[in-house]
mmCIF file of C-alpha atoms in Angstrom:
data_model
loop_
_atom_site.group_PDB
_atom_site.id
_atom_site.type_symbol
_atom_site.label_atom_id
_atom_site.label_comp_id
_atom_site.label_asym_id
_atom_site.label_seq_id
_atom_site.Cartn_x
_atom_site.Cartn_y
_atom_site.Cartn_z
ATOM 1 C CA MET B 1 96.128 57.181 88.785
ATOM 2 C CA LEU B 2 92.534 56.176 88.078
ATOM 3 C CA ARG B 3 93.643 52.550 87.888
ATOM 4 C CA HIS B 4 95.201 52.959 91.336
ATOM 5 C CA PRO B 5 92.782 55.082 93.449
ATOM 6 C CA TRP B 6 95.198 54.998 96.406
ATOM 7 C CA LEU B 7 97.897 56.766 94.374
ATOM 8 C CA PRO B 8 96.758 60.420 94.717
ATOM 9 C CA ALA B 9 97.084 60.216 98.504
ATOM 10 C CA ALA B 10 100.419 58.443 98.205
ATOM 11 C CA VAL B 11 101.811 61.159 95.935
ATOM 12 C CA HIS B 12 101.538 63.686 98.735
ATOM 13 C CA SER B 13 102.699 61.419 101.542
ATOM 14 C CA ARG B 14 105.561 59.584 99.872
ATOM 15 C CA ARG B 15 108.804 60.291 101.703
ATOM 16 C CA THR B 16 111.299 58.073 99.848
ATOM 17 C CA LEU B 17 112.256 58.082 96.203
ATOM 18 C CA GLY B 18 113.186 54.770 94.650
ATOM 19 C CA PRO B 19 114.791 54.144 91.272
ATOM 20 C CA ASN B 20 111.477 54.187 89.371
ATOM 21 C CA SER B 21 110.340 57.422 91.002
ATOM 22 C CA LEU B 22 113.676 59.050 90.243
ATOM 23 C CA ALA B 23 113.555 57.852 86.623
ATOM 24 C CA PHE B 24 110.036 59.284 86.280
ATOM 25 C CA LEU B 25 111.140 62.585 87.818
ATOM 26 C CA GLU B 26 114.159 62.746 85.512
ATOM 27 C CA HIS B 27 111.925 62.115 82.495
ATOM 28 C CA ALA B 28 109.443 64.804 83.601
ATOM 29 C CA LEU B 29 112.181 67.386 84.165
ATOM 30 C CA ALA B 30 113.648 66.623 80.731
ATOM 31 C CA ALA B 31 110.192 66.951 79.137
ATOM 32 C CA LEU B 32 109.786 70.363 80.779
ATOM 33 C CA ARG B 33 113.206 71.629 79.648
ATOM 34 C CA PRO B 34 111.859 73.236 76.414
ATOM 35 C CA ILE B 35 109.751 75.699 78.393
ATOM 36 C CA GLY B 36 112.982 77.482 79.271
ATOM 37 C CA LEU B 37 112.786 77.478 83.059
ATOM 38 C CA ASP B 38 115.701 76.653 85.319
ATOM 39 C CA GLY B 39 115.811 73.333 87.151
ATOM 40 C CA ALA B 40 114.250 74.607 90.358
ATOM 41 C CA ALA B 41 111.342 76.182 88.490
ATOM 42 C CA ARG B 42 110.820 72.959 86.508
ATOM 43 C CA LEU B 43 110.622 71.068 89.805
ATOM 44 C CA GLU B 44 107.930 73.508 90.918
ATOM 45 C CA VAL B 45 106.008 73.076 87.652
ATOM 46 C CA PHE B 46 106.265 69.299 87.984
ATOM 47 C CA ALA B 47 104.957 69.506 91.559
ATOM 48 C CA GLN B 48 102.101 71.772 90.458
ATOM 49 C CA LEU B 49 101.098 69.483 87.594
ATOM 50 C CA THR B 50 101.348 66.397 89.795
ATOM 51 C CA ALA B 51 99.175 68.025 92.466
ATOM 52 C CA PHE B 52 96.636 69.002 89.811
ATOM 53 C CA VAL B 53 96.441 65.463 88.426
ATOM 54 C CA ALA B 54 96.226 63.905 91.903
ATOM 55 C CA GLY B 55 93.496 66.336 92.923
ATOM 56 C CA HIS B 56 91.493 65.743 89.771
ATOM 57 C CA VAL B 57 91.763 61.976 90.105
ATOM 58 C CA SER B 58 90.674 62.197 93.752
ATOM 59 C CA TYR B 59 87.630 64.169 92.600
ATOM 60 C CA GLU B 60 86.830 61.608 89.876
ATOM 61 C CA VAL B 61 87.087 58.746 92.381
ATOM 62 C CA ALA B 62 84.793 60.606 94.792
ATOM 63 C CA GLN B 63 82.296 61.282 91.989
ATOM 64 C CA ALA B 64 82.276 57.604 91.052
ATOM 65 C CA GLN B 65 81.607 56.694 94.678
ATOM 66 C CA ALA B 66 78.848 59.312 94.896
ATOM 67 C CA ALA B 67 77.239 57.829 91.798
ATOM 68 C CA GLN B 68 76.639 54.736 93.894
ATOM 69 C CA SER B 69 74.173 56.863 95.929
ATOM 70 C CA PRO B 70 71.928 58.511 93.308
ATOM 71 C CA ASP B 71 69.427 59.638 95.965
ATOM 72 C CA ARG B 72 72.124 61.655 97.712
ATOM 73 C CA ALA B 73 73.273 63.237 94.433
ATOM 74 C CA ALA B 74 69.678 64.201 93.595
ATOM 75 C CA ALA B 75 69.195 65.691 97.068
ATOM 76 C CA GLU B 76 72.395 67.713 96.723
ATOM 77 C CA GLY B 77 71.223 68.963 93.313
ATOM 78 C CA ARG B 78 67.888 70.089 94.754
ATOM 79 C CA TYR B 79 69.658 71.800 97.652
ATOM 80 C CA LEU B 80 72.033 73.686 95.329
ATOM 81 C CA ALA B 81 69.111 74.774 93.136
ATOM 82 C CA ALA B 82 67.264 76.109 96.197
ATOM 83 C CA VAL B 83 70.344 77.923 97.488
ATOM 84 C CA ALA B 84 71.013 79.455 94.073
ATOM 85 C CA ALA B 85 67.418 80.692 93.919
ATOM 86 C CA ASP B 86 67.310 82.209 97.420
ATOM 87 C CA GLY B 87 68.988 85.482 96.362
ATOM 88 C CA HIS B 88 71.721 85.254 99.019
ATOM 89 C CA HIS B 89 74.289 83.631 96.752
ATOM 90 C CA PRO B 90 74.317 85.583 93.473
ATOM 91 C CA GLU B 91 77.785 84.410 92.443
ATOM 92 C CA LEU B 92 76.797 80.775 92.891
ATOM 93 C CA ALA B 93 73.517 81.365 91.057
ATOM 94 C CA GLU B 94 75.398 82.893 88.121
ATOM 95 C CA ALA B 95 77.916 80.054 88.038
ATOM 96 C CA LEU B 96 75.216 77.400 88.127
ATOM 97 C CA SER B 97 73.169 79.102 85.410
ATOM 98 C CA ALA B 98 76.122 79.542 83.046
ATOM 99 C CA ALA B 99 76.004 77.777 79.707
ATOM 100 C CA GLY B 100 76.770 74.120 80.074
ATOM 101 C CA ARG B 101 80.228 72.794 79.378
ATOM 102 C CA PRO B 102 81.097 69.191 78.641
ATOM 103 C CA VAL B 103 81.240 67.487 82.027
ATOM 104 C CA THR B 104 82.825 64.189 81.093
ATOM 105 C CA PRO B 105 85.903 63.501 83.189
ATOM 106 C CA ASP B 106 88.180 63.736 80.136
ATOM 107 C CA ALA B 107 86.674 67.034 78.930
ATOM 108 C CA THR B 108 86.845 68.549 82.392
ATOM 109 C CA PHE B 109 90.426 67.377 82.916
ATOM 110 C CA THR B 110 91.498 68.807 79.555
ATOM 111 C CA ARG B 111 89.774 72.154 80.187
ATOM 112 C CA PHE B 112 91.357 72.511 83.638
ATOM 113 C CA LEU B 113 94.783 71.402 82.444
ATOM 114 C CA ASN B 114 94.673 73.900 79.574
ATOM 115 C CA ARG B 115 93.915 76.710 82.034
ATOM 116 C CA LEU B 116 96.798 75.618 84.238
ATOM 117 C CA VAL B 117 99.254 75.340 81.347
ATOM 118 C CA ASP B 118 98.114 78.677 79.904
ATOM 119 C CA GLY B 119 98.793 80.255 83.298
ATOM 120 C CA LEU B 120 102.242 78.667 83.463
ATOM 121 C CA ASP B 121 102.942 79.900 79.947
ATOM 122 C CA ALA B 122 101.947 83.443 80.922
ATOM 123 C CA ALA B 123 104.216 83.302 83.957
#
């Protein structure tokens, strides 16, 4: 999806399924078979995973575009720091002061995907 930045939006708006889309869907449903869910539940899991990937890619594309405006990113950072320090947003202040995690796109994607899959496994 990163090679085709238009794809995340198309995933949610696509109304027709051609042979390649159906082959991909068939492959995904077969890959999900070992988790032991029925076909309808596997469709839901596939939709959830697809939405996650599309959303994450959209975020990565937006971050890359924002990197083109470093002054804006710096201003947003200063604003968040001020808001976190004002005492009116303790949850945000705690979240922003938490120990750093790897923030590379791949590390973030993997961390989020693991949380999603762990949740699906628990369900």
